[in-house]
Short mmCIF file of C-alpha atoms and ligand atoms in Angstrom, two decimals:
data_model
loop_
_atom_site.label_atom_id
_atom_site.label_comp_id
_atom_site.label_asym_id
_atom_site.label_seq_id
_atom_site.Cartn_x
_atom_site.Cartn_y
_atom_site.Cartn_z
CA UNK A 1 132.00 -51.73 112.57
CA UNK A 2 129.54 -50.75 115.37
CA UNK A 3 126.33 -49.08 113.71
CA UNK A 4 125.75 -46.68 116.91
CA UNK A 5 128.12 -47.28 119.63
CA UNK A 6 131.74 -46.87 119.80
CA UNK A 7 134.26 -49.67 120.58
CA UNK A 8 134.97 -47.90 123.81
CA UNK A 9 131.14 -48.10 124.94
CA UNK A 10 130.93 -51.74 124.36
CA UNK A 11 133.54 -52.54 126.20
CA UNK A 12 132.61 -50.34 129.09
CA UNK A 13 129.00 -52.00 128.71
CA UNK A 14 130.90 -55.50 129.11
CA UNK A 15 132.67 -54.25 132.41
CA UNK A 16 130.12 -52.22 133.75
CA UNK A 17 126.81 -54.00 133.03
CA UNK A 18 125.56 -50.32 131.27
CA UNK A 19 125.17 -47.52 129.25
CA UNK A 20 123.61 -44.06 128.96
CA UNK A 21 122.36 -41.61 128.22
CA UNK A 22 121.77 -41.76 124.38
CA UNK A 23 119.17 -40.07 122.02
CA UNK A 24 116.41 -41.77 120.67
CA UNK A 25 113.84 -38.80 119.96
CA UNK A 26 113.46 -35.09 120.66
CA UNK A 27 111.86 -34.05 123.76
CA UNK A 28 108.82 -32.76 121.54
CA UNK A 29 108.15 -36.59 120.42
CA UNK A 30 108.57 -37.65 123.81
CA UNK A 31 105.79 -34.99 124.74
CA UNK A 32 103.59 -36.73 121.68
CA UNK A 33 104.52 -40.21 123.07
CA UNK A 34 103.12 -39.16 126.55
CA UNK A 35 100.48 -37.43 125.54
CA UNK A 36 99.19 -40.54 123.53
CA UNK A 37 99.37 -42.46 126.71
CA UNK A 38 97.94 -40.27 129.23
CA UNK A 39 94.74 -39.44 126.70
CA UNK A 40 94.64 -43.83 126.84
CA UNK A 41 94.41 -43.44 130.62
CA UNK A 42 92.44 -40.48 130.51
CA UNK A 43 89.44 -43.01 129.02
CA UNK A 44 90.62 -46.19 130.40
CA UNK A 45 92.57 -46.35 133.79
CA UNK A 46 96.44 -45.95 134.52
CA UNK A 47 98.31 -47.97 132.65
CA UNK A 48 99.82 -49.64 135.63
CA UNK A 49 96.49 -51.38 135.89
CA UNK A 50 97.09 -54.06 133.40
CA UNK A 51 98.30 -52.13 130.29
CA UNK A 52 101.64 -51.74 131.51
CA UNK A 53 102.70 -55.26 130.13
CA UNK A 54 103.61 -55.74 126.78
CA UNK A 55 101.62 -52.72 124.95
CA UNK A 56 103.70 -52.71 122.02
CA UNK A 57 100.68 -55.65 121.20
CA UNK A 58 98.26 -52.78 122.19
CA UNK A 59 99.04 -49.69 120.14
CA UNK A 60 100.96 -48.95 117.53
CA UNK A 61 102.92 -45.98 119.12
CA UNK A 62 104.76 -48.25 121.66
CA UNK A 63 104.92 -50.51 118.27
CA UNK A 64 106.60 -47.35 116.45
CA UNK A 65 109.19 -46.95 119.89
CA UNK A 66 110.35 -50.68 120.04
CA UNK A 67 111.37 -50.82 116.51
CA UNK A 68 113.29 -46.82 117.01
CA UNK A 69 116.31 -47.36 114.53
CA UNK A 70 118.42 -45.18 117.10
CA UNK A 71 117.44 -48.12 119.96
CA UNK A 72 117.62 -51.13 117.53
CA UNK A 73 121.23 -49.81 116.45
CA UNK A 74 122.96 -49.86 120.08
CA UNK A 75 121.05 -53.27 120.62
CA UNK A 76 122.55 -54.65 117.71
CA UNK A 77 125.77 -53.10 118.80
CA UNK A 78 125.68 -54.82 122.07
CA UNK A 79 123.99 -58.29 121.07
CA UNK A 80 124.31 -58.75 117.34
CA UNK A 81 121.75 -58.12 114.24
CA UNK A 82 118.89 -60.58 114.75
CA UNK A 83 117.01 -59.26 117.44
CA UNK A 84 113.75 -60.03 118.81
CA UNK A 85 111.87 -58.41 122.07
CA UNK A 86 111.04 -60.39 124.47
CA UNK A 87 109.27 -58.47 126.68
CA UNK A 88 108.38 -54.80 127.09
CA UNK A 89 106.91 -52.89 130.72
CA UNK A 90 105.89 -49.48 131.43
CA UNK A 91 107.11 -48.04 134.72
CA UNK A 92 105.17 -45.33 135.22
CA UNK A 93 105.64 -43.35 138.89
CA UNK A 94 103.97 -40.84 139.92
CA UNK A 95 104.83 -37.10 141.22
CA UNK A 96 105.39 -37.18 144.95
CA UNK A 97 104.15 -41.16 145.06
CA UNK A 98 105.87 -43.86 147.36
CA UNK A 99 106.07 -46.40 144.35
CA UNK A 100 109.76 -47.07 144.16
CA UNK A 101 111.62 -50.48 142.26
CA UNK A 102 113.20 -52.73 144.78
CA UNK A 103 117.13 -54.10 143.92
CA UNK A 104 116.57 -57.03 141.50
CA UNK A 105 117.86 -58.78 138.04
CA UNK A 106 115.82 -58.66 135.28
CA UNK A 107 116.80 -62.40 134.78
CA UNK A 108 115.17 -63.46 137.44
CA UNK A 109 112.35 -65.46 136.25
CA UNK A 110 112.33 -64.70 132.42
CA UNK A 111 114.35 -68.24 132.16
CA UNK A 112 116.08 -67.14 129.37
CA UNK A 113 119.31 -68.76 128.56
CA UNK A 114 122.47 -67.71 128.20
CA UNK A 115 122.01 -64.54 129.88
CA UNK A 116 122.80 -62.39 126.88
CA UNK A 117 119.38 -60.25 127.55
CA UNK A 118 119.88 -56.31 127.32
CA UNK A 119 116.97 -53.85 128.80
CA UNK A 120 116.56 -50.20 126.14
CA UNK A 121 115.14 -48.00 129.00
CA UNK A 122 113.21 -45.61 126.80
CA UNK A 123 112.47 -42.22 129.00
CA UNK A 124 109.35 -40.41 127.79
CA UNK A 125 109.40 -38.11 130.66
CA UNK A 126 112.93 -36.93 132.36
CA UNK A 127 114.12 -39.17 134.75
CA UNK A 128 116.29 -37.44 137.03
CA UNK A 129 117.59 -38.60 140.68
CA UNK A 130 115.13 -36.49 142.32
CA UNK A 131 112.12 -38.30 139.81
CA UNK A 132 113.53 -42.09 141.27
CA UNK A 133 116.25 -42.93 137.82
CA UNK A 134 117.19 -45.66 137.93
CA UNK A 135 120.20 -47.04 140.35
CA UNK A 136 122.97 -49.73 139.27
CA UNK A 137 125.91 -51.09 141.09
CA UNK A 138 128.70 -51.40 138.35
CA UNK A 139 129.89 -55.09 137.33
CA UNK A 140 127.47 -56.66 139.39
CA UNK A 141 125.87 -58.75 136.13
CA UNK A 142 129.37 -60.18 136.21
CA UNK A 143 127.63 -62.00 139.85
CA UNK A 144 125.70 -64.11 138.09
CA UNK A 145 122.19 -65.19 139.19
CA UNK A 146 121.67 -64.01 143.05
CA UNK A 147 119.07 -65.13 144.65
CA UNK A 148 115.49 -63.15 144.96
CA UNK A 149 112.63 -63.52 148.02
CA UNK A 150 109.06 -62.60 146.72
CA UNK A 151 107.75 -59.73 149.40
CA UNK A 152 104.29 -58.88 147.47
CA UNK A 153 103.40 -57.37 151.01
CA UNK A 154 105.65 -54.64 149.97
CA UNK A 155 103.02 -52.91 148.47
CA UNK A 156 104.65 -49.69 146.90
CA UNK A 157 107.27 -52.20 145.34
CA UNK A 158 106.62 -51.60 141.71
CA UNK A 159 107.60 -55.59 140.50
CA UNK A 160 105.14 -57.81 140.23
CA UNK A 161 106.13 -60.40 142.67
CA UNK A 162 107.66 -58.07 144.94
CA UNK A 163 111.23 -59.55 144.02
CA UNK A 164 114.26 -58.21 146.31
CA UNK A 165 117.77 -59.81 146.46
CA UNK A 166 118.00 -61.39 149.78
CA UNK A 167 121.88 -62.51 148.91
CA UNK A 168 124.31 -59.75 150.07
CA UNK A 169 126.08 -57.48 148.23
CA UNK A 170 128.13 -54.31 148.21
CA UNK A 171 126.20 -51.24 148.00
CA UNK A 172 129.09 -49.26 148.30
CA UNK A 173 129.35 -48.35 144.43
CA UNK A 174 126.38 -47.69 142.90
CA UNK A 175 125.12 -45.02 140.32
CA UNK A 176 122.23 -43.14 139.27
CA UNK A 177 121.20 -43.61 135.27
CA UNK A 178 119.29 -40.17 135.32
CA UNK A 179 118.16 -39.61 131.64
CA UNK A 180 116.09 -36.85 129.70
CA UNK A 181 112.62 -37.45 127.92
CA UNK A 182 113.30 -38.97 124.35
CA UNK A 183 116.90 -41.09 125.56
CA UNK A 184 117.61 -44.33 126.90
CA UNK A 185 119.79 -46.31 128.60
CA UNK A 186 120.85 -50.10 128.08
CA UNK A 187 121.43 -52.90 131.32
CA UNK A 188 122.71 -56.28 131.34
CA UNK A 189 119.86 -58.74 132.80
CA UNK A 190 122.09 -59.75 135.56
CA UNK A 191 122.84 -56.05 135.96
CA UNK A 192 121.47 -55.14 140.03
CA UNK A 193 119.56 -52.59 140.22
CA UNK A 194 116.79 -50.86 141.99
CA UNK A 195 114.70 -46.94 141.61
CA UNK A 196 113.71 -44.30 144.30
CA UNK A 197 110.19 -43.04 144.75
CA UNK A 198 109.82 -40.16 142.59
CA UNK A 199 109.94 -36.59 144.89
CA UNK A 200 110.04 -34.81 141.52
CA UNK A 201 106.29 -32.13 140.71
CA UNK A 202 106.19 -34.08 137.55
CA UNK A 203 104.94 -37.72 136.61
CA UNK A 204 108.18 -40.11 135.02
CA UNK A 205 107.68 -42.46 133.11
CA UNK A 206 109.92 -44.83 130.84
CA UNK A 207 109.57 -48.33 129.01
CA UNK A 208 111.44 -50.61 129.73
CA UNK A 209 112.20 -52.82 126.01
CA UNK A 210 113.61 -56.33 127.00
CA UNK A 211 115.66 -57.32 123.93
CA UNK A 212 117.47 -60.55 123.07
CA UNK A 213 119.50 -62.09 120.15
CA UNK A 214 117.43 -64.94 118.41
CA UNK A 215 119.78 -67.64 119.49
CA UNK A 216 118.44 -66.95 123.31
CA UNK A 217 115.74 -69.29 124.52
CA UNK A 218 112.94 -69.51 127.21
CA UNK A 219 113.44 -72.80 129.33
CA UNK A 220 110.00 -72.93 130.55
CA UNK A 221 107.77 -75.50 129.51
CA UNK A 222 105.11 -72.82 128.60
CA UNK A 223 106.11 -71.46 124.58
CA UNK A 224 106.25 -67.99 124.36
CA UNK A 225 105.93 -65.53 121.80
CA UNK A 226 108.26 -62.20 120.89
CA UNK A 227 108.19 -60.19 118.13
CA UNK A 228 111.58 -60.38 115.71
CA UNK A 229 112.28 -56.49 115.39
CA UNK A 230 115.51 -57.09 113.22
CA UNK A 231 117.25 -59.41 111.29
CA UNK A 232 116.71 -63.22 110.78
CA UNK A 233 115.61 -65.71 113.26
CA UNK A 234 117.41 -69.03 112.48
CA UNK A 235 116.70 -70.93 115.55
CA UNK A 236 112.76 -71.08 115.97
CA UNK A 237 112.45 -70.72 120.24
CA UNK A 238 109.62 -68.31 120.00
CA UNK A 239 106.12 -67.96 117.83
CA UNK A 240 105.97 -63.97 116.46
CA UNK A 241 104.07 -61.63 117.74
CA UNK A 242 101.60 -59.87 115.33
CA UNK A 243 101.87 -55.78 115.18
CA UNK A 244 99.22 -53.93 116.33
CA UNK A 245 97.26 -52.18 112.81
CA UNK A 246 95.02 -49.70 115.07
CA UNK A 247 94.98 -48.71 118.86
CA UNK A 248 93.31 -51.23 121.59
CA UNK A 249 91.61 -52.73 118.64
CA UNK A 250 89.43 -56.40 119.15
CA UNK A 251 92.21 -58.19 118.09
CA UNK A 252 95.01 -56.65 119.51
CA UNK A 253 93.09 -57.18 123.13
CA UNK A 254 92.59 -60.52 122.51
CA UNK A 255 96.09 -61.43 121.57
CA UNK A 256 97.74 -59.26 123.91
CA UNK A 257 95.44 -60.67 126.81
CA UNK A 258 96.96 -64.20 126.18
CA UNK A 259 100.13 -62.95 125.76
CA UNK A 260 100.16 -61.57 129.06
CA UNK A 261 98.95 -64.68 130.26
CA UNK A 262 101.15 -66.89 128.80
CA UNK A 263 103.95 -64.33 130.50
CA UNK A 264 102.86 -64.65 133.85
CA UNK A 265 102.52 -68.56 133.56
CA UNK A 266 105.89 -69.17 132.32
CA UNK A 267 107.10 -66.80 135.64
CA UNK A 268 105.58 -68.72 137.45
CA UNK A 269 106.99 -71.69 136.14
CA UNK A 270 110.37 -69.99 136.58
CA UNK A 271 109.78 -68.90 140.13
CA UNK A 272 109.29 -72.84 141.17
CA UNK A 273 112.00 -73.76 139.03
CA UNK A 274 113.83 -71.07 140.60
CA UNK A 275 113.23 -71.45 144.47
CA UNK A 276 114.26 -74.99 144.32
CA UNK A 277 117.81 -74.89 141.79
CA UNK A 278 118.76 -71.48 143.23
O1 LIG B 1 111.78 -47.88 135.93
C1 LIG B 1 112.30 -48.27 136.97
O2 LIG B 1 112.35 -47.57 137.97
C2 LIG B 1 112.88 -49.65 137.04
C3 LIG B 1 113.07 -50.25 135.70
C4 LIG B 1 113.65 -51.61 135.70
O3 LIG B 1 113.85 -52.22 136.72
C5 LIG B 1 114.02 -52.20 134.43
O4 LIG B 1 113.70 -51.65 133.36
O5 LIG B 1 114.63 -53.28 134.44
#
């Protein structure tokens, strides 16, 4: 018995590669969510400028939104009840800015097999077509792995290597995931899928909650951590994460600043890996 989800969902998630909109908080806790943020980069810099990786390790708001029972119950729907996240970003953009996503997999890179990875794309801002929602081109994670160039000379190309498909495929079918402040919506990792600049007066802004069932595992050589956010972990691939006890605290800098390195390493890893198997 699905604990969120209804049988018809997850079987148009299995054909379709996605899902939305669905509630996770009221616009008002959205507002509270932002508003914690935004006083963070009031003091200390956007967040795109290094906070926008993994701050559920950094404060224990983003800790409180990973572990939302409303997210954790359409995961579990989708990829069974022991659950840990793998990897969390923030994709902020701003009003009228040029930053846009370009098409890419979220697989590509994360070396996690099988592919049984599902992104929670938790709005905290609406994210309408006019604010750059996101775009998906049904059943295209049933495509497999396709393969991605790095352009980082693409500078308003929100990924961090610049990744674009450079394989062809048919953009005749896509559609727009626009959601409200306080949903989410849920991709496959081989789901393709890109985001507009944002032409909206208003800043969006969502996270982006990489989830995967325990049983998953990281093929680079590099050992990674994630934190287990439900269930049991039988299997042992990853170290846990600690939860953050106060806000940017000493020690949630230090571990989140090897974290993040340890992240990047093992992409790179997968992006040599990658450019010679693929
Ligand atoms: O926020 C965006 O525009 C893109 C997000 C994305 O690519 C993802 O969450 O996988």
């Amino acid at each position: 018995m699905p604990r969120k989800l209804t049988e018809a969902q997850i079987e148009q998630y299995h054909r379709d590669g996605f899902l939305f909109p669905f509630d996770a908080f009221t616009p008002e806790q959205a507002r509270h969510y932002r508003t914690r943020m935004e006083s963070f980069e009031a003091a200390h810099g956007a967040f795109a400028k290094g906070h926008n990786f993994k701050p559920h390790l950094l404060f224990t708001w983003v800790d409180e939104i990973v572990h939302h029972p409303a997210v954790l119950d359409a995961v579990e729907d989708l990829i069974g009840p022991d659950i840990r996240l793998f990897h969390l970003t923030v994709w902020p953009k701003n009003a009228h800015d040029p930053a846009y996503v370009g098409w890419h997999q979220d697989a590509t890179y994360f070396g996690l097999e099988p592919a049984r990875h599902v992104t929670a794309w938790v709005a905290l801002t609406d994210a309408s077509i006019e604010a750059g929602c996101m775009e998906v081109i049904a059943g295209s994670h049933k495509l497999g792995q396709l393969h991605h160039a790095e352009r980082v000379q693409e500078q308003h190309n929100l990924l961090s290597r610049g990744q674009t498909i450079t394989a062809p495929f048919d953009k005749s079918r896509t559609a727009f995931m626009p959601v409200k402040a306080g949903q989410f919506s849920l991709h496959h990792t081989h789901l393709v899928h890109n985001s507009r600049p944002n032409l909206s007066n208003d800043r969006r802004i969502g996270l982006g909650i990489s989830y995967i069932p325990t049983e998953v595992r990281c093929v680079s050589p590099t050992r990674l951590a994630g934190r287990l956010v439900r269930g049991t972990d039988r299997h042992g691939h990853f170290d846990d994460e600690p939860r953050p006890t106060v806000d940017f605290g000493d020690a949630e800098r230090a571990y989140h600043a090897e974290a993040v390195k340890r992240f990047r390493q093992s992409n790179s890893e997968q992006t040599a890996r990658y450019q010679t198997a693929v």
